[in-house]
Coordinates of C-alpha atoms in Angstrom, one line a residue:
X1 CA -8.2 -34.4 2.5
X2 CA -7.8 -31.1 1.1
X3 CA -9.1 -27.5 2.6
X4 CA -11.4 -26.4 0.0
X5 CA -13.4 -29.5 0.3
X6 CA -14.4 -28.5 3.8
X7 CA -15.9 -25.7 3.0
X8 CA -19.0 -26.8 1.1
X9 CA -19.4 -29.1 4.1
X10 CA -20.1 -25.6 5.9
X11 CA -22.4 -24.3 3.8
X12 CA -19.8 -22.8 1.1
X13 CA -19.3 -19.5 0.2
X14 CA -22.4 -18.7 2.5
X15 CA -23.8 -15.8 4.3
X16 CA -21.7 -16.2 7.1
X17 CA -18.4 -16.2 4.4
X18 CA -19.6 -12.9 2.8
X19 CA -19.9 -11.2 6.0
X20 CA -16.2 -11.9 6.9
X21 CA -14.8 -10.9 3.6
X22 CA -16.4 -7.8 3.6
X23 CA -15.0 -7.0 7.1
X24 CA -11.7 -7.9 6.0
X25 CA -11.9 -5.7 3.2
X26 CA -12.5 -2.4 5.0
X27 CA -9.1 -2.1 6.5
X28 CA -7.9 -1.4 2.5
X29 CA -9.9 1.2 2.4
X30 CA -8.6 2.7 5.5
X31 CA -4.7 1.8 4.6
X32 CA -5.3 3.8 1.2
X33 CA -6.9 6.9 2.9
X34 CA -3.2 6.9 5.2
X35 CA -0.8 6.0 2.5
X36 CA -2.4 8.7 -0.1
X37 CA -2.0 11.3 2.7
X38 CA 1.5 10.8 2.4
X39 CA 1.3 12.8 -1.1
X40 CA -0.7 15.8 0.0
X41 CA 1.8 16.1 3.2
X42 CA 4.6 16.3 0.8
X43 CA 3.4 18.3 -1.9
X44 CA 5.4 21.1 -2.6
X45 CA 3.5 24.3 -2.9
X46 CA 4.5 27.6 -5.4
X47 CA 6.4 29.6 -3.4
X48 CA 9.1 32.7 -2.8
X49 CA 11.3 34.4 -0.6
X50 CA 9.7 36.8 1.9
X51 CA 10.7 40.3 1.0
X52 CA 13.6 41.7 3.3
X53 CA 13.4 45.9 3.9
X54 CA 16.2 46.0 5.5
X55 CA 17.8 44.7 2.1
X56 CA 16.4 47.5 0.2
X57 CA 17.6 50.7 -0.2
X58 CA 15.9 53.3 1.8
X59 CA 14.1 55.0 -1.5
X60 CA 12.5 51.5 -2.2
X61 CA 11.3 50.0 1.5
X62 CA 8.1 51.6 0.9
X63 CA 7.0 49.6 -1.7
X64 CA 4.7 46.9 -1.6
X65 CA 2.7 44.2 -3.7
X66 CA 4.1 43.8 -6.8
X67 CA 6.6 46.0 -7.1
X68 CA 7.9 45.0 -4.0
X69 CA 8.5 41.6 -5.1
X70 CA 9.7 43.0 -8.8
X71 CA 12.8 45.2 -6.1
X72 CA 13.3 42.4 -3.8
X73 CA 13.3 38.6 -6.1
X74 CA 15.5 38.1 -8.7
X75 CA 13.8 36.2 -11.5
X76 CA 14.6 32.4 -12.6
X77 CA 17.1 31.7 -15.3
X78 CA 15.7 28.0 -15.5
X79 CA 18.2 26.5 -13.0
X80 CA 16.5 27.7 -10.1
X81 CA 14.5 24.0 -8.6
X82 CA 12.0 22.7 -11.5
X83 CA 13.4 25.7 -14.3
X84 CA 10.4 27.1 -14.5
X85 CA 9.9 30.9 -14.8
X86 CA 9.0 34.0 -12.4
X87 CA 10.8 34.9 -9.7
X88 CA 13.5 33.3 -7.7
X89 CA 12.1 30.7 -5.0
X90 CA 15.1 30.6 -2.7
X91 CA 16.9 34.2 -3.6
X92 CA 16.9 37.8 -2.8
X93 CA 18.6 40.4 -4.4
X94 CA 21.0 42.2 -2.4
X95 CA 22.1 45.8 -3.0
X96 CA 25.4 47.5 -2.6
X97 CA 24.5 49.5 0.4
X98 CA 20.9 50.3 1.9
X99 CA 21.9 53.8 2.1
X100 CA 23.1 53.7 -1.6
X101 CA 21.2 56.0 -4.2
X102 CA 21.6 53.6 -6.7
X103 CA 18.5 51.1 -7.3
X104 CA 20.6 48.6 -9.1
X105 CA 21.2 45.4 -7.3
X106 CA 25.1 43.8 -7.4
X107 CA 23.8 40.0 -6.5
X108 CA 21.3 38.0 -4.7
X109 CA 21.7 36.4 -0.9
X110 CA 19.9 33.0 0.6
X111 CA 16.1 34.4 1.8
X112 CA 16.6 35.8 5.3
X113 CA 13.2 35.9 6.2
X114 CA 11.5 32.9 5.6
X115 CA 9.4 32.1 2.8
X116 CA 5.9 33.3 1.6
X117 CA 3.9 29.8 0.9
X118 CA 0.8 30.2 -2.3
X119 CA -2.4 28.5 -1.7
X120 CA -1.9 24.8 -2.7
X121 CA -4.5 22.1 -3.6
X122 CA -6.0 20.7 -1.1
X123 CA -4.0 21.6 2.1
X124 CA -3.5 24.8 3.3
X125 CA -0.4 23.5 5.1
X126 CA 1.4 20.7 5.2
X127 CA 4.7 19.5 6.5
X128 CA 6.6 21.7 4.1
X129 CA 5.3 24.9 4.5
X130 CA 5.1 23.5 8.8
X131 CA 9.2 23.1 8.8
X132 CA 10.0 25.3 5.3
X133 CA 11.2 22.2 3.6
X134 CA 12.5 23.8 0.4
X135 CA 15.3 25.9 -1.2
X136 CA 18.5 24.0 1.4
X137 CA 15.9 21.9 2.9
X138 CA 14.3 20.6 -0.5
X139 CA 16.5 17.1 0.2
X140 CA 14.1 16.1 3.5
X141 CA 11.1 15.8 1.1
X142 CA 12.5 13.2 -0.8
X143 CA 13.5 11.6 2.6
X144 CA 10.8 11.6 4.1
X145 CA 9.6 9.7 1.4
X146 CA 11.8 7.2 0.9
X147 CA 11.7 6.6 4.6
X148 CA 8.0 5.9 4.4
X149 CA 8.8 3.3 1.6
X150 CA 11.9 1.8 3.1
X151 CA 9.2 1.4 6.3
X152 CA 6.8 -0.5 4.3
X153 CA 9.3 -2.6 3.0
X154 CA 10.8 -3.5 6.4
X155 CA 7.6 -4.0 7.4
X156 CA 6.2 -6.5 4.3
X157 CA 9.6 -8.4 5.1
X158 CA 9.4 -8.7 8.9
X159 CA 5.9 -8.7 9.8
X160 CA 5.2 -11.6 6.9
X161 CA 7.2 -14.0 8.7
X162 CA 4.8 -12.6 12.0
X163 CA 2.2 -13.1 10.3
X164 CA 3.3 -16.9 9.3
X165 CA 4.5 -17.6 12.8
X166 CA 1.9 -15.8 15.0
X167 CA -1.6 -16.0 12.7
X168 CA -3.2 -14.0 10.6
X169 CA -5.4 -12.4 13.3
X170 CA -2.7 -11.6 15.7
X171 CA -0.6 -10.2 13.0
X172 CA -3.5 -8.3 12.4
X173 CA -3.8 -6.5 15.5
X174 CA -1.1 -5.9 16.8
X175 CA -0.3 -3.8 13.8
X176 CA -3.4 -2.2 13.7
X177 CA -2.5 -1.0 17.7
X178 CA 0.9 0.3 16.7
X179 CA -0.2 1.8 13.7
X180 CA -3.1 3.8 15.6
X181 CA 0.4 4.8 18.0
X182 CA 2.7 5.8 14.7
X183 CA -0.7 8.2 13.2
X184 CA -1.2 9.3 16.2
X185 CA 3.0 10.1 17.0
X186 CA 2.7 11.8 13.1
X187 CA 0.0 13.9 14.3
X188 CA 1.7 15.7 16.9
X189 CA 5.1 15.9 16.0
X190 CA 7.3 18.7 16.9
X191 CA 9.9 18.6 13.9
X192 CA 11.0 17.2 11.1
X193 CA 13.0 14.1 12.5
X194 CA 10.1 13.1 14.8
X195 CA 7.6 13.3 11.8
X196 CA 10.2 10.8 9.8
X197 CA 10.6 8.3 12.6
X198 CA 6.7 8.0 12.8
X199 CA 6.2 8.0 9.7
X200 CA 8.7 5.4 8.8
X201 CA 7.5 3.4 11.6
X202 CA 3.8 4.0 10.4
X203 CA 4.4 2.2 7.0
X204 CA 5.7 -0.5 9.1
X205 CA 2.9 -1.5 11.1
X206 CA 0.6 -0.8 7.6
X207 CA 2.3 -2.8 5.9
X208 CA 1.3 -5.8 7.9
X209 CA -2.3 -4.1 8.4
X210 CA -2.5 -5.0 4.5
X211 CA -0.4 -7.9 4.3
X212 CA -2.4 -10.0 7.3
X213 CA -5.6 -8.8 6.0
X214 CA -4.7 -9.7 2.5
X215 CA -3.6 -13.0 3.3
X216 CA -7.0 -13.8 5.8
X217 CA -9.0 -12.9 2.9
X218 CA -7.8 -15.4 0.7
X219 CA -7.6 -17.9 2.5
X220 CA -10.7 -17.1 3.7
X221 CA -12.4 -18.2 0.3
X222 CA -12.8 -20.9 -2.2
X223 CA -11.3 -20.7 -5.6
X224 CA -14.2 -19.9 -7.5
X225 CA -14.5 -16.5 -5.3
X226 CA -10.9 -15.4 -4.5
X227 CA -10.7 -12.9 -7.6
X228 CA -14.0 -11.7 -7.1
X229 CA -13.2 -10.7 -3.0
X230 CA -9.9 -9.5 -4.1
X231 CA -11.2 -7.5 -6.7
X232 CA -13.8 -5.9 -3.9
X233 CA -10.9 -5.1 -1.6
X234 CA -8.8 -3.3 -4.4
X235 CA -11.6 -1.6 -5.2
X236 CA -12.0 -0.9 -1.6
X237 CA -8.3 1.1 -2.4
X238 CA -9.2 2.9 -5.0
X239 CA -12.4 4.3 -3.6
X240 CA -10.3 5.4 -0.5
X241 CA -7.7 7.4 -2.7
X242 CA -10.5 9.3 -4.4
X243 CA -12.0 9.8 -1.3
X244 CA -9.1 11.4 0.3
X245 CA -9.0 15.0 -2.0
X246 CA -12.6 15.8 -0.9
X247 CA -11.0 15.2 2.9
X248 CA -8.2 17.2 2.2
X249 CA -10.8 20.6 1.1
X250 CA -12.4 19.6 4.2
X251 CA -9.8 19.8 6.2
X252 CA -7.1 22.3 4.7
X253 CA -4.5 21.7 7.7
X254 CA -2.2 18.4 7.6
X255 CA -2.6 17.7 11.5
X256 CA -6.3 17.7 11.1
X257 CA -6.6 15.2 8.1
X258 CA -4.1 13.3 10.1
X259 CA -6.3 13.2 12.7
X260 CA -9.1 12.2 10.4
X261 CA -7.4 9.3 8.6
X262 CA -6.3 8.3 11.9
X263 CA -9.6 8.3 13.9
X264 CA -11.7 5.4 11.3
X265 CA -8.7 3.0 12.4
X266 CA -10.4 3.1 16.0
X267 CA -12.6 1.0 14.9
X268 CA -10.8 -1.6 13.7
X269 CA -10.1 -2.5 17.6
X270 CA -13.4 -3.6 17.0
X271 CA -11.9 -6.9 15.7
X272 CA -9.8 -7.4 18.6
X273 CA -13.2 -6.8 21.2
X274 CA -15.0 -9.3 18.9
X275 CA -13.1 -12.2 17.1
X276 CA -15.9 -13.4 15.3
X277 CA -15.6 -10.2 12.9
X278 CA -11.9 -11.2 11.9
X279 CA -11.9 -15.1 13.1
X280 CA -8.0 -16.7 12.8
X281 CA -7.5 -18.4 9.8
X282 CA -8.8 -22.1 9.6
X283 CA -6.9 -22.9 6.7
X284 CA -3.6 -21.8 8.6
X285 CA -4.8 -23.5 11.6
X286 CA -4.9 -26.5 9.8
X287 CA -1.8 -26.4 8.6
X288 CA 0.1 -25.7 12.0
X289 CA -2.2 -28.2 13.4
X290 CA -3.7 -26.4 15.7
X291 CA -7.0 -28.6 15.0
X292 CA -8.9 -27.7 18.4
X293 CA -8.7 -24.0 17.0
X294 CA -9.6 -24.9 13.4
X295 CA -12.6 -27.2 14.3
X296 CA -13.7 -24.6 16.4
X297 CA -13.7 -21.6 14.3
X298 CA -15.3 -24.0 11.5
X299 CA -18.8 -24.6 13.7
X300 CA -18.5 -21.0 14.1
X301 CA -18.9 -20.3 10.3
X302 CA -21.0 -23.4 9.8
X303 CA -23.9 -22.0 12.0
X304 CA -23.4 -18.6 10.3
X305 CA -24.4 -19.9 6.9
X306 CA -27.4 -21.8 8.4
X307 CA -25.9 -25.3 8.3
X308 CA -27.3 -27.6 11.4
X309 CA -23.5 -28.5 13.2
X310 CA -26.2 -31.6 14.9
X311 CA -27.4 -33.0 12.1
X312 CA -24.3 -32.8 9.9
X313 CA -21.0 -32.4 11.3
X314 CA -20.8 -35.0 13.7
X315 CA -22.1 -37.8 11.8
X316 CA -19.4 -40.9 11.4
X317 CA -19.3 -39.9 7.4
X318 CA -18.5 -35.9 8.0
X319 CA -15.7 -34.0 7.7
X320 CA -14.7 -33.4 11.1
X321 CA -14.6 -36.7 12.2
X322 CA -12.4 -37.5 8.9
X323 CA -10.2 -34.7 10.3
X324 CA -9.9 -36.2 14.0
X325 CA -8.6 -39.5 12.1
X326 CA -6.1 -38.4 9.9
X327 CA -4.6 -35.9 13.2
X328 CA -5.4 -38.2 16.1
X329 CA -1.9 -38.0 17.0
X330 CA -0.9 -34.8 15.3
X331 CA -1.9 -31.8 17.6
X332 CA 1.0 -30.1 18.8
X333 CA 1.7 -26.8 17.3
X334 CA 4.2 -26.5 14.0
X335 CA 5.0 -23.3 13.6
X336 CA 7.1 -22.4 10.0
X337 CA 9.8 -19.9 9.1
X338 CA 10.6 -18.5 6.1
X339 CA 13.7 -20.4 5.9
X340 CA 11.5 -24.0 5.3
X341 CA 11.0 -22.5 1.5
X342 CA 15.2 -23.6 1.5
X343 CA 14.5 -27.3 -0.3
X344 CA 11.4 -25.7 -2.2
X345 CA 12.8 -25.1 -5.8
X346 CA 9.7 -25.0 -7.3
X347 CA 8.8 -21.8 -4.8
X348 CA 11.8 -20.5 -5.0
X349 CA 11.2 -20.1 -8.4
X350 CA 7.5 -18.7 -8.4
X351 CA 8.3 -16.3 -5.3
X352 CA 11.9 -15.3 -7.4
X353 CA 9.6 -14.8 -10.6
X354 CA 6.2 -12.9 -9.3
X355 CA 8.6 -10.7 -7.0
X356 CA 10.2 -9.9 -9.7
X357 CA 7.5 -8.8 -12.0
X358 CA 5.7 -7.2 -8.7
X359 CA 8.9 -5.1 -8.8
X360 CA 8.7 -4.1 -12.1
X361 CA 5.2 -3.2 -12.5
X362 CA 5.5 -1.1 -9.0
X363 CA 8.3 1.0 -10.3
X364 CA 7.4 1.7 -13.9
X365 CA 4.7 3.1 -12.5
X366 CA 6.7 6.2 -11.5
X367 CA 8.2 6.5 -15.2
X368 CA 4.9 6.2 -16.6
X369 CA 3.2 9.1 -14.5
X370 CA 6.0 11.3 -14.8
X371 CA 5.0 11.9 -18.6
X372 CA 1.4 12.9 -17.5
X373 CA 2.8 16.0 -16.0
X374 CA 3.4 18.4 -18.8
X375 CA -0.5 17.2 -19.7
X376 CA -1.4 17.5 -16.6
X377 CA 0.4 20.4 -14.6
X378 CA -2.6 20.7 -12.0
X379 CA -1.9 18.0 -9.2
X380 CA -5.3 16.3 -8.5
X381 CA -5.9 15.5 -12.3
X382 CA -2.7 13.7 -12.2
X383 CA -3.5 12.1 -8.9
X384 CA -6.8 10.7 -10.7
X385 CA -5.6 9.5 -13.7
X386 CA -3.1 7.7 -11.3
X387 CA -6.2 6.4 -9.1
X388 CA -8.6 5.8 -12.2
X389 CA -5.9 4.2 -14.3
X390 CA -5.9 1.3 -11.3
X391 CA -9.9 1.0 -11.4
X392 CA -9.2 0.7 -15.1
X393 CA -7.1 -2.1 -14.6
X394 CA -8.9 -3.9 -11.7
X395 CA -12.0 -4.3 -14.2
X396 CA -9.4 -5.4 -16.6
X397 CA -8.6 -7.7 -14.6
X398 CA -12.2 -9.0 -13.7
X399 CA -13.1 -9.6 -16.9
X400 CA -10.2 -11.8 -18.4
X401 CA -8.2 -13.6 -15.1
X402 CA -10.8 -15.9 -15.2
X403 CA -11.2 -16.8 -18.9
X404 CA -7.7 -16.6 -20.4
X405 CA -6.2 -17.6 -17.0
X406 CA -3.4 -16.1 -14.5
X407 CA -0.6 -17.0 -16.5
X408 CA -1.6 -15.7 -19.4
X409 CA -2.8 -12.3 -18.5
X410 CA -0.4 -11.4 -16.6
X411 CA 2.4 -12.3 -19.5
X412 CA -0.1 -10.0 -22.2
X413 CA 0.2 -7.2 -19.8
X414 CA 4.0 -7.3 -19.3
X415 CA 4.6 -7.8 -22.6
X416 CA 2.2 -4.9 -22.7
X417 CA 3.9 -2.8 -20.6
X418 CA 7.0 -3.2 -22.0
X419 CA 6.4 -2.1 -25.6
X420 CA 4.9 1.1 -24.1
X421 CA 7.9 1.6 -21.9
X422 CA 10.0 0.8 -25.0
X423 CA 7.9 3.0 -27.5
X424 CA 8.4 5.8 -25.3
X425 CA 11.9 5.4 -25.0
X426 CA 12.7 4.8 -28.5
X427 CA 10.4 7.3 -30.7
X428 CA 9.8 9.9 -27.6
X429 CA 10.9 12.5 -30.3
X430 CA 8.7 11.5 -33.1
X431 CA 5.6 10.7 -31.5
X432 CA 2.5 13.2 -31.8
X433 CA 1.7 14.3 -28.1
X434 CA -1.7 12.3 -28.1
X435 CA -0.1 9.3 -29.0
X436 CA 3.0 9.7 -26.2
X437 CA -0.2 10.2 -23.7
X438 CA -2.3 7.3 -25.2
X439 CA 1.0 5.2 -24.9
X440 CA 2.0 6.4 -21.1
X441 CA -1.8 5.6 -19.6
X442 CA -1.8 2.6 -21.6
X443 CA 1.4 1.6 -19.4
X444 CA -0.1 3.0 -16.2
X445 CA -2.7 0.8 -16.5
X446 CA -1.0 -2.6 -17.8
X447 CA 1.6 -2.0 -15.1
X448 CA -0.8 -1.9 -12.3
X449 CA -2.7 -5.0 -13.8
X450 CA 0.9 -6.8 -13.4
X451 CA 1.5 -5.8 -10.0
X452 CA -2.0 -6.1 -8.6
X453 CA -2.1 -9.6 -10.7
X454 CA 1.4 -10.5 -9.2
X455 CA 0.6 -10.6 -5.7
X456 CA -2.7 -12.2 -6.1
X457 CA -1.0 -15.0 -8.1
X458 CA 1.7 -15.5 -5.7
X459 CA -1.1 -15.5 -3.1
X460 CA -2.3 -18.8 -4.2
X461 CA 0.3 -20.9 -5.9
X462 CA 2.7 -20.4 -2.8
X463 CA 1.9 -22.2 0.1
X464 CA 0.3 -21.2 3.4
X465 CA 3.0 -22.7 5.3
X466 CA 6.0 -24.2 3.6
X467 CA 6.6 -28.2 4.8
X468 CA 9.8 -30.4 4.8
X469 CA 9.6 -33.2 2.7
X470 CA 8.5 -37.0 4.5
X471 CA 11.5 -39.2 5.2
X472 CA 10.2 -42.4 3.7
X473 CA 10.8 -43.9 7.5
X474 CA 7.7 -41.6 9.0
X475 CA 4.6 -43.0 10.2
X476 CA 1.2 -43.9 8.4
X477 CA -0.2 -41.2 9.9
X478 CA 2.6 -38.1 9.2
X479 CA 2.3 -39.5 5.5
X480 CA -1.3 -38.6 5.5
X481 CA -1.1 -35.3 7.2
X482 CA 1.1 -34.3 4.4
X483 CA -1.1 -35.2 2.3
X484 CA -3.3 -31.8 3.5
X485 CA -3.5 -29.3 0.6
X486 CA -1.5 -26.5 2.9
X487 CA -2.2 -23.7 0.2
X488 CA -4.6 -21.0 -0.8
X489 CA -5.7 -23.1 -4.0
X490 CA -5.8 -26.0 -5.6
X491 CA -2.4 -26.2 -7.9
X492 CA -0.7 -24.7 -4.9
X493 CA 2.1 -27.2 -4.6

């Protein structure tokens, strides 16, 4: 008795099906509006020291505008933050005495006055022109954003054993409560080391936001229509990072869009008030044996697609009865931990090998979109060649998983995006600069259709819940309840 064979049995991939998937992919397009943010709260602005008077010397505190600036910077020799040129970011020149005639400065002090912030895309200001996070103070940035990472990390790691032990649905909202706390503890932070501690603690509770929801929706489908609903929910991504720019004009202060990105995740509480818009899992209900629950949640979705539970699903022949036989004296709860995957070689192997190239194709990504910047010095066409190149690869995607097969697309587009890597490494010198551009979007894009492939294949050949292996002296009926295809397809063990 496997799961997908169910599912015809109620109604298939029916109305009731469709409706469900395509609540469970709005919460991706709410997770990308909050994790994009995290770039326009960062983003470093053009900026300078505020001019000191009481620096100048008395014949020059008059000045103002340009000349002011010209008396009071010092311009950048190239080792000044990012080398470019102008004047001095964190530097003011200091003269030998204010009461001196001469006009000639003898050296330059740290700015004493703060700093004078240019208009920036986007965001008027942000958390770096909030808590002047530059010049001494440049390291936070780079904090603050590993912090966020390290928190999604924690949080894929943690809450996917949660999400194993607790259900899908559970896992769901309980992170979809504390992430509505961390937004809204971002929001009105105070300083820098309360904006890091929510922020870090926001990616947490995201992170198993996306990983419960993720999960729910494939198991949620047949074969035939997991690529197609995970292709909808990506998409659901991408259309919320190019939404967020437009947001970010609208808004121009970071505490507002904040508040903005925070407010649409109110309405995911809607699921909590109303189960039947993100129902538990059957498949994982079935696997835990929690078959009360399962059966239940199956009539549910059988009346939904308009098949008569009467006439159908409680005749001798059906699939529910079949299911009351083979766990007539398997009900009890079974709840699995990640350390049951210990006598699994085989998903050992496939978690050891799609982690890995998950890795991979997440952090070439940085190398590859750090050549787009002396093509692209302006920050929002580099942020949607970043978002476009993942469309790009998401239709890529679509139109070949299918035909050439899981395995083999993903090892074109590693392959793929390691001859860009290595042509750019190799002949960076001798390349003509629209060929080094062709070559680093051509790696953008195979290296998100890796890591988006990746996960998508691990979703289905690893198990929903990982089982011990029979002892030979277990009962008839323990032999045939592992005989229950526990995965999210059908070559899942």
């Amino acid at each position: 008795m496997e799961f997908d064979k169910i599912i015809p049995h109620i109604g298939g991939f029916g109305r009731c099906h469709r409706t469900l998937a395509a609540f469970a992919c709005l919460p991706n397009l709410l997770v990308a509006l909050s994790f994009s943010a995290g770039a326009f709260f960062a983003l470093t602005p053009r900026h300078h020291c505020r001019p000191d008077p009481q620096l100048l010397p008395e014949a020059l505190r008059n000045l103002s505008g340009v000349s002011l600036l010209n008396h009071s910077l010092p311009r950048r020799t190239g080792d000044d933050e990012d080398g470019a040129t102008g004047w001095s970011r964190c530097r003011l020149l200091h003269y030998p005495s204010a009461r001196a005639a001469a006009l000639l400065p003898n050296g330059s002090v740290a700015c004493t006055r703060g700093w004078r912030f240019e208009p920036s895309v986007g965001l008027e200001t942000n958390v770096v022109t909030q808590w002047n996070l530059v010049c001494q103070n440049k390291w936070k940035v780079p904090l603050e954003q590993v912090g966020y990472s390290i928190g999604w990390t924690v949080g894929f790691l943690t809450l996917g054993t949660v999400v194993d032990g607790l259900g899908r649905r559970s896992t769901f909202i309980l992170s979809v409560v504390v992430a509505i706390i961390q937004h809204i503890g971002v929001l009105v932070s105070v300083d820098f080391l309360m904006l890091l501690i929510f922020h870090m603690l926001s990616g947490v509770a995201l992170a198993g936001l996306f990983l419960s929801a993720y999960v729910a929706r494939l198991e949620m489908c047949d074969p035939p229509h997991r690529l197609m609903i995970m292709m909808v929910a990506a998409f659901c991504t991408v259309a919320g990072e190019l939404l967020l720019p437009g947001l970010a004009e609208m808004c121009k202060n970071w505490r507002i869009l904040q508040g903005v990105v925070t407010t649409p995740f109110l309405i995911l509480l809607l699921y909590w008030c109303i189960p039947s818009m993100f129902p538990e899992s059957p498949r994982w209900l079935l696997a835990t044996r929690q078959i009360g629950k399962c059966k239940q949640i199956l009539q549910g979705i059988a009346i939904g697609n308009g098949v008569n539970v009467e006439d159908e699903l409680y005749t001798q022949c059906m699939v529910f009865n079949e299911m009351d036989s083979v766990f007539e004296e398997v009900t009890r709860f079974r709840p699995y931990t990640f350390c049951d995957m210990t006598t699994a070689r085989t998903i050992w192997k496939n978690i050891l090998i799609l982690g890995f190239t998950t890795f991979i194709g997440n952090g070439i990504q940085d190398c590859f979109s750090q050549n787009l910047v002396g093509y692209s010095p302006r920050f929002y066409l580099k942020y949607f060649i970043l978002a476009g190149a993942e469309g790009v690869a998401l239709l890529f995607l679509y139109f070949t998983v299918n035909t050439f097969g899981r395995r083999g697309i993903l090892l074109f587009s590693t392959i793929l995006t390691g001859l860009s890597s290595l042509l750019l490494l190799a002949l960076v010198q001798y390349l003509h600069e629209g060929v080094h551009l062709a070559l680093s979007i051509l790696g953008l894009v195979s290296a998100c259709a890796v890591s988006i492939l990746s996960v998508f294949f691990a979703g289905e050949v690893v198990p929903t819940v990982v089982r011990k292996e029979i002892q030979e002296d277990q009962s008839q009926h323990h032999q045939a309840e592992e005989q229950l295809l526990p995965t999210g397809s059908e070559n899942a063990e």
